PDB file of N, CA and C in Angstrom:
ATOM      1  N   UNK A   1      69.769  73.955  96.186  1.00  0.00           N
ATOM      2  CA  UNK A   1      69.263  74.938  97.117  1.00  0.00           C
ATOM      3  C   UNK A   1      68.211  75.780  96.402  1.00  0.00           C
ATOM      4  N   UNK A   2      66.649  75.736  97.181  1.00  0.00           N
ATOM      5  CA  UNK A   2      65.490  76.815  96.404  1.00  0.00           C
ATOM      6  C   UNK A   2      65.845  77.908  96.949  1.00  0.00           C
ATOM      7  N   UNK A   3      65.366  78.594  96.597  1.00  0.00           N
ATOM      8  CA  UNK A   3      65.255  80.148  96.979  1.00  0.00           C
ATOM      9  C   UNK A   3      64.241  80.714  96.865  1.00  0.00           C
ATOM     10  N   UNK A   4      63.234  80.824  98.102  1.00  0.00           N
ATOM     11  CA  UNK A   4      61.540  81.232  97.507  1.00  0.00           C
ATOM     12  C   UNK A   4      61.552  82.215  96.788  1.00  0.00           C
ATOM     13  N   UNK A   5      60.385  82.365  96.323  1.00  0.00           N
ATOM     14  CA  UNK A   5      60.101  84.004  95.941  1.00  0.00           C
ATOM     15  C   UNK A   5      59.484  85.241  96.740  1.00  0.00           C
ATOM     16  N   UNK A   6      59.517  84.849  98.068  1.00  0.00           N
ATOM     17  CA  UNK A   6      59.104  85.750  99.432  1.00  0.00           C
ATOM     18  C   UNK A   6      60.580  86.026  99.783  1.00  0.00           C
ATOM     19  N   UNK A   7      61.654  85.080  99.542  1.00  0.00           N
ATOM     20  CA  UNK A   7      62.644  85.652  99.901  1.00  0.00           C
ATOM     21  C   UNK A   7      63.826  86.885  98.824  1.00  0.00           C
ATOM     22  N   UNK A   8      63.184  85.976  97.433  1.00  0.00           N
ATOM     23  CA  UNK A   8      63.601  86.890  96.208  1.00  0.00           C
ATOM     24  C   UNK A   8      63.042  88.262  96.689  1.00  0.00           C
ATOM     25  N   UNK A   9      61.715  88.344  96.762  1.00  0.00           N
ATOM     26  CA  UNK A   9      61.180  89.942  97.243  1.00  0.00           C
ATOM     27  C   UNK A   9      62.046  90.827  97.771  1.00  0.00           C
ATOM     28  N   UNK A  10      61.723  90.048  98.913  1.00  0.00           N
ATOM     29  CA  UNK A  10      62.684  90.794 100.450  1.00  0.00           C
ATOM     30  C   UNK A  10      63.592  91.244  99.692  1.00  0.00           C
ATOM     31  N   UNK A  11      64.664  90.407  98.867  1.00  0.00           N
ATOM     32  CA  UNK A  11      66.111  91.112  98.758  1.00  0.00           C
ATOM     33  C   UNK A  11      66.092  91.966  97.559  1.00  0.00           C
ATOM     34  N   UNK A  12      64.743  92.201  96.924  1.00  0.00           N
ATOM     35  CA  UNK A  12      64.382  93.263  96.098  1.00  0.00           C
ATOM     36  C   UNK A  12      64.489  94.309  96.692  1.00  0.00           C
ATOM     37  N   UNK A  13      63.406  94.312  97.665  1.00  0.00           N
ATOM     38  CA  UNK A  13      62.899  95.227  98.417  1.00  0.00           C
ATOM     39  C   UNK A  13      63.776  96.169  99.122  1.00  0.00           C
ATOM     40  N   UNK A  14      64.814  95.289  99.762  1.00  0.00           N
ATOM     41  CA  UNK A  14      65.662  95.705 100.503  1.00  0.00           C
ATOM     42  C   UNK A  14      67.423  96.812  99.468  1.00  0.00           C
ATOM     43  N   UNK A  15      67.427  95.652  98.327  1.00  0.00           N
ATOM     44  CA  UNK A  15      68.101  96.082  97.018  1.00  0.00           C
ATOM     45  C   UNK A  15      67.825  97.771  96.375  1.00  0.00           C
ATOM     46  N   UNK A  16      66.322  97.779  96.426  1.00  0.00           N
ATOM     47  CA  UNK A  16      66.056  99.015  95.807  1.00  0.00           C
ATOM     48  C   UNK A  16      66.278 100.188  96.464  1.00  0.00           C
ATOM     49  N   UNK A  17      66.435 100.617  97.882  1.00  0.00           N
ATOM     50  CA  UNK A  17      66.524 101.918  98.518  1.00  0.00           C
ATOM     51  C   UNK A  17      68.097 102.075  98.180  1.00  0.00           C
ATOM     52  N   UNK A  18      68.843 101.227  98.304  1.00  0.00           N
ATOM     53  CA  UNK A  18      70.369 101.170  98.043  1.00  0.00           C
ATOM     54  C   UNK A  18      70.489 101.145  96.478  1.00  0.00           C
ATOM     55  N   UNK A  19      69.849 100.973  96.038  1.00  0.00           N
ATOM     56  CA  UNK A  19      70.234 101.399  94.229  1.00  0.00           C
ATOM     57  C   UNK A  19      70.375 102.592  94.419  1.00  0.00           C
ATOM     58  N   UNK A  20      69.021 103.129  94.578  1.00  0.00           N
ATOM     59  CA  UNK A  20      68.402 104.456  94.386  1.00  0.00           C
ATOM     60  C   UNK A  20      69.254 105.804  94.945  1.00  0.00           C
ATOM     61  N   UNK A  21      69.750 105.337  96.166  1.00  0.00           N
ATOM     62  CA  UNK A  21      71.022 106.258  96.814  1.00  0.00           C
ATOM     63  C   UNK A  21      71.885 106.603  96.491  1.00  0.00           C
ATOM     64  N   UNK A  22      72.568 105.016  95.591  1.00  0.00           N
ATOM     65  CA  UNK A  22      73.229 104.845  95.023  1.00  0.00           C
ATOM     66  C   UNK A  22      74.030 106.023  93.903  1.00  0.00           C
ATOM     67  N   UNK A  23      72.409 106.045  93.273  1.00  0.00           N
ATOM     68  CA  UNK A  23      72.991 106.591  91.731  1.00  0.00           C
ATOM     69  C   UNK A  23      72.208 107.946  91.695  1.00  0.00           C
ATOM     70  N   UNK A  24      71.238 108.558  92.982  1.00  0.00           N
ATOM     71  CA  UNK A  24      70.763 109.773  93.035  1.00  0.00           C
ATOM     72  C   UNK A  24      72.160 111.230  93.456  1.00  0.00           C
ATOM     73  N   UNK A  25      73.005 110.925  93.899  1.00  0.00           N
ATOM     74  CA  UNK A  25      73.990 112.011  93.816  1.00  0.00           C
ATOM     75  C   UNK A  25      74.373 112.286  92.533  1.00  0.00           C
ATOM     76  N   UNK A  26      75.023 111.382  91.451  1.00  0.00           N
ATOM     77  CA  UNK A  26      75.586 111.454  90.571  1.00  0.00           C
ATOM     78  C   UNK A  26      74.740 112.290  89.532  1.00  0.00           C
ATOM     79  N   UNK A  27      72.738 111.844  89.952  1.00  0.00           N
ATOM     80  CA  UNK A  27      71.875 112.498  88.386  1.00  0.00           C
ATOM     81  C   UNK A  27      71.696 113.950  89.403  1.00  0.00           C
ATOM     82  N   UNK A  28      72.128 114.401  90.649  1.00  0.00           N
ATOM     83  CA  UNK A  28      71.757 115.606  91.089  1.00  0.00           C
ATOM     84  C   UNK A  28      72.468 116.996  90.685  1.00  0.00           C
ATOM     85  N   UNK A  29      74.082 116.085  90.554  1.00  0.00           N
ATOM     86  CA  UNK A  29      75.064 117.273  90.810  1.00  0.00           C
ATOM     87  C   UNK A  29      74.968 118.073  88.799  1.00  0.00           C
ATOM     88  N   UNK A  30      75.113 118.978  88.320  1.00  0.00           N
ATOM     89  CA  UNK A  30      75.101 119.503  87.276  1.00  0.00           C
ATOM     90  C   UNK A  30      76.369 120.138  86.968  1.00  0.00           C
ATOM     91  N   UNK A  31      76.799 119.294  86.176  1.00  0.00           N
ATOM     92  CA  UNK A  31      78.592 120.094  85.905  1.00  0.00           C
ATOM     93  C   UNK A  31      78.523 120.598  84.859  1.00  0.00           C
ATOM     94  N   UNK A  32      79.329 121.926  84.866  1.00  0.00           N
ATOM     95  CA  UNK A  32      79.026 122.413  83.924  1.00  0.00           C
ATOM     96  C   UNK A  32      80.608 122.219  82.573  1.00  0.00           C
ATOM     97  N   UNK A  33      80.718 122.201  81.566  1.00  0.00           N
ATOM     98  CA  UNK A  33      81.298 121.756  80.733  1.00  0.00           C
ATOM     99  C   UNK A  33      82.698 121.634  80.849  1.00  0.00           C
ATOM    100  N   UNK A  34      83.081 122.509  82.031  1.00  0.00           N
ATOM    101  CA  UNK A  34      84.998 122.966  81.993  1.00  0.00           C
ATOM    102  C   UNK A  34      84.733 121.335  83.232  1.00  0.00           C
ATOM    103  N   UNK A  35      84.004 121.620  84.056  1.00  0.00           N
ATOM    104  CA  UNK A  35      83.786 120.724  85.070  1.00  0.00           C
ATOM    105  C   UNK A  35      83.950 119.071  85.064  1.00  0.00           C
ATOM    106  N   UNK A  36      83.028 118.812  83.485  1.00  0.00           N
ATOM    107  CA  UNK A  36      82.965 117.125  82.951  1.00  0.00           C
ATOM    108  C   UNK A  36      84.321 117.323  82.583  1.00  0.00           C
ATOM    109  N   UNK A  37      84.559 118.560  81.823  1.00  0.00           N
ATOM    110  CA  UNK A  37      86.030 118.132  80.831  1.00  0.00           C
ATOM    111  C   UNK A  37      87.341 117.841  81.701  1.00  0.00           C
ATOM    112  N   UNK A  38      87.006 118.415  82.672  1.00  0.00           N
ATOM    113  CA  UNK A  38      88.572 118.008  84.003  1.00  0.00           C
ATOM    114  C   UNK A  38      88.552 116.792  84.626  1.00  0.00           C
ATOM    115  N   UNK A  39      87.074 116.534  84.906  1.00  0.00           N
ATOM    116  CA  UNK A  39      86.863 114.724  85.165  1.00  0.00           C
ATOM    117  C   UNK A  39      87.355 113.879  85.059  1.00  0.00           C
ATOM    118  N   UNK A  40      86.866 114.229  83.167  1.00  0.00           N
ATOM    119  CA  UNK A  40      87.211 113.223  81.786  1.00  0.00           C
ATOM    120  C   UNK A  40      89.016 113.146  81.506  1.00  0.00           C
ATOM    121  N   UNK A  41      89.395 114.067  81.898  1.00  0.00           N
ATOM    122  CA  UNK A  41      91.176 114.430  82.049  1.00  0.00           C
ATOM    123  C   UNK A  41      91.678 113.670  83.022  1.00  0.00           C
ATOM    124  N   UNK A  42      91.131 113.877  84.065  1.00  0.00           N
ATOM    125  CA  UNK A  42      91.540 113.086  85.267  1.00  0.00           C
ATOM    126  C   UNK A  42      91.482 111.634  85.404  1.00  0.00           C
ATOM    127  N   UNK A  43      90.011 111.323  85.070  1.00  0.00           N
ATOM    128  CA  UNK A  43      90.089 109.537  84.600  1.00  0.00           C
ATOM    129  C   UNK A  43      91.010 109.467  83.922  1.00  0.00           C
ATOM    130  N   UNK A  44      91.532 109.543  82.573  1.00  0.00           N
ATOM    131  CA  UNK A  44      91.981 109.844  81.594  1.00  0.00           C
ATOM    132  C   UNK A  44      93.674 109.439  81.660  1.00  0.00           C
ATOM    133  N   UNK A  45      94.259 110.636  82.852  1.00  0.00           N
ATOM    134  CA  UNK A  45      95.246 110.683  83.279  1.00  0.00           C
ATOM    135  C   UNK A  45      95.206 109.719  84.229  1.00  0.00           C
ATOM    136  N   UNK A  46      94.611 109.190  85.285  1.00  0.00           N
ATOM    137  CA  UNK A  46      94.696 108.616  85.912  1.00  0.00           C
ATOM    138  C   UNK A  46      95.155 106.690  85.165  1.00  0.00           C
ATOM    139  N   UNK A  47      94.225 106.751  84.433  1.00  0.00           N
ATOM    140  CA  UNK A  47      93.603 105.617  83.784  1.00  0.00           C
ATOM    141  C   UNK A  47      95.555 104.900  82.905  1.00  0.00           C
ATOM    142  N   UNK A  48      96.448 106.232  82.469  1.00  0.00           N
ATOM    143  CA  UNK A  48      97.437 105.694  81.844  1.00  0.00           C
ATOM    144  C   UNK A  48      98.262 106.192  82.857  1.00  0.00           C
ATOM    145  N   UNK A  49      98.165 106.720  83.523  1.00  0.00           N
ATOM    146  CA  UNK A  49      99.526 106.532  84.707  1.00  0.00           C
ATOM    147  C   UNK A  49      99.658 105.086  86.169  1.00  0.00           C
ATOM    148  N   UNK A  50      98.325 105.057  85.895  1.00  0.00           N
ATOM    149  CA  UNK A  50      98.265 103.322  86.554  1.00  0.00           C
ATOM    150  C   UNK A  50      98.117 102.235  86.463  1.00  0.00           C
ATOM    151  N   UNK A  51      98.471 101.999  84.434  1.00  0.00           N
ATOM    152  CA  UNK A  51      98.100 100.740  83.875  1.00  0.00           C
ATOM    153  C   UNK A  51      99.329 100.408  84.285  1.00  0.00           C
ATOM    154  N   UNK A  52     100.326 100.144  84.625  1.00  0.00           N
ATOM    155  CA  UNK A  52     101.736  99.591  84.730  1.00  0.00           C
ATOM    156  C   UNK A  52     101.150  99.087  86.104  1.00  0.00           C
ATOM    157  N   UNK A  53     101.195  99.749  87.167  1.00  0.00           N
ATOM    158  CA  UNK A  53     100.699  99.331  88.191  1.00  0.00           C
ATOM    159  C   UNK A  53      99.627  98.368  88.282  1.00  0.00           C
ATOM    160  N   UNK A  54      98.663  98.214  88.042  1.00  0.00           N
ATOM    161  CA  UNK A  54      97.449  97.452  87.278  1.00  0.00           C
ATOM    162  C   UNK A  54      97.650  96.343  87.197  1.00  0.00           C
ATOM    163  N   UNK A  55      98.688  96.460  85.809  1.00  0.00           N
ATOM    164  CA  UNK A  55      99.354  95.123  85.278  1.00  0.00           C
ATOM    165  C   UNK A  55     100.072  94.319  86.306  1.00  0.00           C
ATOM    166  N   UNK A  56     101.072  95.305  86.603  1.00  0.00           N
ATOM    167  CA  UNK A  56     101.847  94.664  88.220  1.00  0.00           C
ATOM    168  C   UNK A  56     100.785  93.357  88.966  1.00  0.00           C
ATOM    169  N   UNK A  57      99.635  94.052  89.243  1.00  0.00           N
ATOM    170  CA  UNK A  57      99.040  93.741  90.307  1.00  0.00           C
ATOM    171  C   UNK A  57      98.445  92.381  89.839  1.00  0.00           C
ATOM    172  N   UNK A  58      97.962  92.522  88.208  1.00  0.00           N
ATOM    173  CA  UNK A  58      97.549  91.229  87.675  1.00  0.00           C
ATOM    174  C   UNK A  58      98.330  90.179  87.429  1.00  0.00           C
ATOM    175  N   UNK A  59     100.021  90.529  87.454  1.00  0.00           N
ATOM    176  CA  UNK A  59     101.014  89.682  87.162  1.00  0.00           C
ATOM    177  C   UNK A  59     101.125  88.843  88.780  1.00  0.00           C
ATOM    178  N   UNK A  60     101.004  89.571  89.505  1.00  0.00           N
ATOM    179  CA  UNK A  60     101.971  89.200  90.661  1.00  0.00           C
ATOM    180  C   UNK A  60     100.573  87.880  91.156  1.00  0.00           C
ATOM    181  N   UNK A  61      99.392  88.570  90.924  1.00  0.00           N
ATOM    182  CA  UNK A  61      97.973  87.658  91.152  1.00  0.00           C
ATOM    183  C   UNK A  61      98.465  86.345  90.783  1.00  0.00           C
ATOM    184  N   UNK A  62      98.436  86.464  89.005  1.00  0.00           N
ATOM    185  CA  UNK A  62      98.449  85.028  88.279  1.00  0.00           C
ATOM    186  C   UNK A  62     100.156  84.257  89.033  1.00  0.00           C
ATOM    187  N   UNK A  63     101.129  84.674  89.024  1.00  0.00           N
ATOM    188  CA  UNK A  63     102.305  83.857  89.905  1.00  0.00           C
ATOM    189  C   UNK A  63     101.667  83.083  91.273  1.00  0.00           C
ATOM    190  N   UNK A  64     101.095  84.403  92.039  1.00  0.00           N
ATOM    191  CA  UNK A  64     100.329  83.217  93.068  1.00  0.00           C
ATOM    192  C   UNK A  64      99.425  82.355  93.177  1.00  0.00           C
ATOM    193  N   UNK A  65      98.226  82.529  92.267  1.00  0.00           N
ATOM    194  CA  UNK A  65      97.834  81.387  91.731  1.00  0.00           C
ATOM    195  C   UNK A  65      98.471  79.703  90.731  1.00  0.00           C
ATOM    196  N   UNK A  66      98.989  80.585  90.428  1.00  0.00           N
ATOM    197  CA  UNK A  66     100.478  79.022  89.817  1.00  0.00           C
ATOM    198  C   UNK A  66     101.452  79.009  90.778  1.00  0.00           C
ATOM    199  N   UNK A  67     100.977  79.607  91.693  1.00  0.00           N
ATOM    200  CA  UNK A  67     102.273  78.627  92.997  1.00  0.00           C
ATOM    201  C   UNK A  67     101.719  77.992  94.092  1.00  0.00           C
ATOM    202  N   UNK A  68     100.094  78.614  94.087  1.00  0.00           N
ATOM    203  CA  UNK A  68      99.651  77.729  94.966  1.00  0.00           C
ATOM    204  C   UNK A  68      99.191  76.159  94.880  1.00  0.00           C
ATOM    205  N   UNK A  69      99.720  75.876  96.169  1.00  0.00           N
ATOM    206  CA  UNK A  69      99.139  74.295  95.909  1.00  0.00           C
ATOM    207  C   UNK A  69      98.391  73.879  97.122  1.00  0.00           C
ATOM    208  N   UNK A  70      97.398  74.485  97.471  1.00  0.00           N
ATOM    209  CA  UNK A  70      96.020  74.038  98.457  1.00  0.00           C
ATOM    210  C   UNK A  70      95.698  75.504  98.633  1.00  0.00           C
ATOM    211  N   UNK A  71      94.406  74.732  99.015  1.00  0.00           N
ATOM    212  CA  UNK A  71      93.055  75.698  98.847  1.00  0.00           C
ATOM    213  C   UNK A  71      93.519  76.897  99.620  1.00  0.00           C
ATOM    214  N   UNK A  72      94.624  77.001 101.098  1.00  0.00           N
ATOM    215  CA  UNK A  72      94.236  77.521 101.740  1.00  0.00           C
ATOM    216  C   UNK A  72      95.337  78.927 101.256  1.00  0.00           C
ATOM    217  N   UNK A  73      96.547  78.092 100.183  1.00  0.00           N
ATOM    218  CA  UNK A  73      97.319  79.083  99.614  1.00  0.00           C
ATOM    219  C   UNK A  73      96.522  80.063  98.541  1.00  0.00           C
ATOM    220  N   UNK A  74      95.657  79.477  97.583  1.00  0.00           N
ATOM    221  CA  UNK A  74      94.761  80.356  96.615  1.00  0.00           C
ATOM    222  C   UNK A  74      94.232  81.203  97.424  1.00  0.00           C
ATOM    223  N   UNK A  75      93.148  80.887  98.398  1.00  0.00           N
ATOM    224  CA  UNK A  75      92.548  81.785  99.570  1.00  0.00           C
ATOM    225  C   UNK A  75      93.648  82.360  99.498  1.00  0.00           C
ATOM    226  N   UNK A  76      94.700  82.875 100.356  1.00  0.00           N
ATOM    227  CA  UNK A  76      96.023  83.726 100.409  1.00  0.00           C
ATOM    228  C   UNK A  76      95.649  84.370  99.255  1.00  0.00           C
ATOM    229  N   UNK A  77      96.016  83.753  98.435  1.00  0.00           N
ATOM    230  CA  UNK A  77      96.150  85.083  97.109  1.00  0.00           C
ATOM    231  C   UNK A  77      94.647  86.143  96.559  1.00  0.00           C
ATOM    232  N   UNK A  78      93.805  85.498  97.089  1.00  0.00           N
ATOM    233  CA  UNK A  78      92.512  85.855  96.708  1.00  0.00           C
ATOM    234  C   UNK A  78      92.767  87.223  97.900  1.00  0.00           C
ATOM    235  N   UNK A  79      92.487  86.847  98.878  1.00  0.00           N
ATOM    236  CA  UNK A  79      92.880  87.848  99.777  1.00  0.00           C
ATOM    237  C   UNK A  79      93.920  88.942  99.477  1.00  0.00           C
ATOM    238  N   UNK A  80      95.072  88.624  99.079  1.00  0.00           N
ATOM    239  CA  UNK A  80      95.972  89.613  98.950  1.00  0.00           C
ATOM    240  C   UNK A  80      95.265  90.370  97.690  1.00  0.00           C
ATOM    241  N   UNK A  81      95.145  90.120  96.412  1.00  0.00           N
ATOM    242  CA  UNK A  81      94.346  90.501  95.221  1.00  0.00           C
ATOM    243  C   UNK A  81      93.610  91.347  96.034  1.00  0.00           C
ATOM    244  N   UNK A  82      92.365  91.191  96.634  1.00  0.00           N
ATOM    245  CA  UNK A  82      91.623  92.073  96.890  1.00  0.00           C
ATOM    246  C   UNK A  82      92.021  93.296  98.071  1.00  0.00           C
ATOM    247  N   UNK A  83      93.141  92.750  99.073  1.00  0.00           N
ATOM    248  CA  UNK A  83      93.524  93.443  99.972  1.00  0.00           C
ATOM    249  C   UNK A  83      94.371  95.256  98.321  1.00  0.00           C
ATOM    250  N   UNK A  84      95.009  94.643  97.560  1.00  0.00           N
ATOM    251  CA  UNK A  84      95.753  95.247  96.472  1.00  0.00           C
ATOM    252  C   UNK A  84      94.324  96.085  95.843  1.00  0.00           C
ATOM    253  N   UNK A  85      93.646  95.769  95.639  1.00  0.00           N
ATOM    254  CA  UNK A  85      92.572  96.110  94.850  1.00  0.00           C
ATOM    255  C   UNK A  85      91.743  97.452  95.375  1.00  0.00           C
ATOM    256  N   UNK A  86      91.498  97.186  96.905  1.00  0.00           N
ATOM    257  CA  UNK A  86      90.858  98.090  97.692  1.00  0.00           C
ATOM    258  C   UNK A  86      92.167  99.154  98.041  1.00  0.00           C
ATOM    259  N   UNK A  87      93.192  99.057  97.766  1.00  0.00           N
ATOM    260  CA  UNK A  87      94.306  99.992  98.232  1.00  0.00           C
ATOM    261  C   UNK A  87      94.521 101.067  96.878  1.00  0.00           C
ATOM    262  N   UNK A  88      94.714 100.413  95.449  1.00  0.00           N
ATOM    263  CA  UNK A  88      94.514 100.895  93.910  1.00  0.00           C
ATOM    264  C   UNK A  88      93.036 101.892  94.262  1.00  0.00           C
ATOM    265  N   UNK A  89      91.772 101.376  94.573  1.00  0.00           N
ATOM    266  CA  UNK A  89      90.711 102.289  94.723  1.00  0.00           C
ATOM    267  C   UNK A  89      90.916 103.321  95.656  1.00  0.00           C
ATOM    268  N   UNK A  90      91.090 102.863  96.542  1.00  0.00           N
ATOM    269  CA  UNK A  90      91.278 104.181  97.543  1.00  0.00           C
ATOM    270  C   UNK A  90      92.300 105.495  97.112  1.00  0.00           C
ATOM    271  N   UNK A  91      93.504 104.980  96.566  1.00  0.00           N
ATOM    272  CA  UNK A  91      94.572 105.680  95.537  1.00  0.00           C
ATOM    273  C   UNK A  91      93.261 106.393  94.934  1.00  0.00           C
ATOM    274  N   UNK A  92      92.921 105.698  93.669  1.00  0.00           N
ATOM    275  CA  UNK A  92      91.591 106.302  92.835  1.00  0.00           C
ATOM    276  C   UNK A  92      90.602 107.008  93.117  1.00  0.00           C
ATOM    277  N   UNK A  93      90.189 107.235  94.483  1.00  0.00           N
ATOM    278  CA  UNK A  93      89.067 107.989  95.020  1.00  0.00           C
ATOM    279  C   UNK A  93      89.895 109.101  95.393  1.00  0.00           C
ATOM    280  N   UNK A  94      91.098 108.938  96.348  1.00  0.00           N
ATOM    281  CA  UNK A  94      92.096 110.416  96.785  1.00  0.00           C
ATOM    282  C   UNK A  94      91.723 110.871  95.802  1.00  0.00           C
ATOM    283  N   UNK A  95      92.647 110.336  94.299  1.00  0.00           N
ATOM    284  CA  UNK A  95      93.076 111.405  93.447  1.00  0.00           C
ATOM    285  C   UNK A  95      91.766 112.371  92.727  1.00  0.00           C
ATOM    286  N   UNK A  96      90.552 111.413  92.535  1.00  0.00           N
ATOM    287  CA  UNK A  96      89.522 111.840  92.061  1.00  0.00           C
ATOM    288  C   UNK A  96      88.922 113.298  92.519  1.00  0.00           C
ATOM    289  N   UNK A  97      88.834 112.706  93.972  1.00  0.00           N
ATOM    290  CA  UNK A  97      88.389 113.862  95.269  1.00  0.00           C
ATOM    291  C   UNK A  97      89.236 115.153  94.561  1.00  0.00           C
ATOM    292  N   UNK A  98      90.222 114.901  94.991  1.00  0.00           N
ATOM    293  CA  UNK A  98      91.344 116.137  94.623  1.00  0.00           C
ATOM    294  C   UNK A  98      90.623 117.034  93.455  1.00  0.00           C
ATOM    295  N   UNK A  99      90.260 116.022  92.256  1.00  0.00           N
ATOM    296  CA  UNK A  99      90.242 116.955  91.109  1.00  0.00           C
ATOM    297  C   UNK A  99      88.675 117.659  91.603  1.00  0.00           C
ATOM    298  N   UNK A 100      88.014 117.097  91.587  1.00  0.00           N
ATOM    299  CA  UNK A 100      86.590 117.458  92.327  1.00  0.00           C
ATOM    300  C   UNK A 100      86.687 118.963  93.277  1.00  0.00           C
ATOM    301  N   UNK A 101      87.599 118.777  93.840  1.00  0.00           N
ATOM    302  CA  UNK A 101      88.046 119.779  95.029  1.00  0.00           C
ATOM    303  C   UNK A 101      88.465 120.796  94.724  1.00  0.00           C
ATOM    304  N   UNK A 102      88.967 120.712  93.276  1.00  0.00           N
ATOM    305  CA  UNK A 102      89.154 122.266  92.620  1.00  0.00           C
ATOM    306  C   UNK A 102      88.669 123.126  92.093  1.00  0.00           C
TER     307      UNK A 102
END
């Protein structure tokens, strides 16, 4: 399969306003030192109160991948993995918000 380079453009083109959005809140906001340091606590804390969980999530992955036997069971697990994954983030954004919020 080619892939022109009129179409490479386009998905430049289209790529760059969504970078830029992207990562313009983060260089706007100015925290000031107590501010990074509660962040950095919070990842921090966050980061070792949900490696067990984490792990969980990577254990229970690899079992369903060694139990599946057709494509449509892996799919299953791929799905669940990510269904698990987006539920861990959302956890991760609450708690974040929270600290943010204080």
């Amino acid at each position: 399969m080619r892939i022109s380079t009129a179409s490479l453009a386009l998905a430049a083109a289209l790529a760059a306003p969504l970078i830029t959005m992207v990562s313009s809140p983060a260089a706007e906001r100015d925290l000031s030192p107590e501010q990074s340091q509660a962040l950095f606590q919070a990842r921090k804390t966050w980061s070792k109160d949900n490696y067990q969980r984490r792990l969980e999530l990577l254990q229970s992955q690899q079992r369903c991948i060694d139990a599946a036997a057709s494509a449509d069971a892996l799919k299953t697990c791929r799905q669940a993995m990510k269904k698990a994954r987006k539920s861990l983030k959302q956890d991760h954004r609450a708690y974040m918000n929270k600290v943010r919020n204080q």
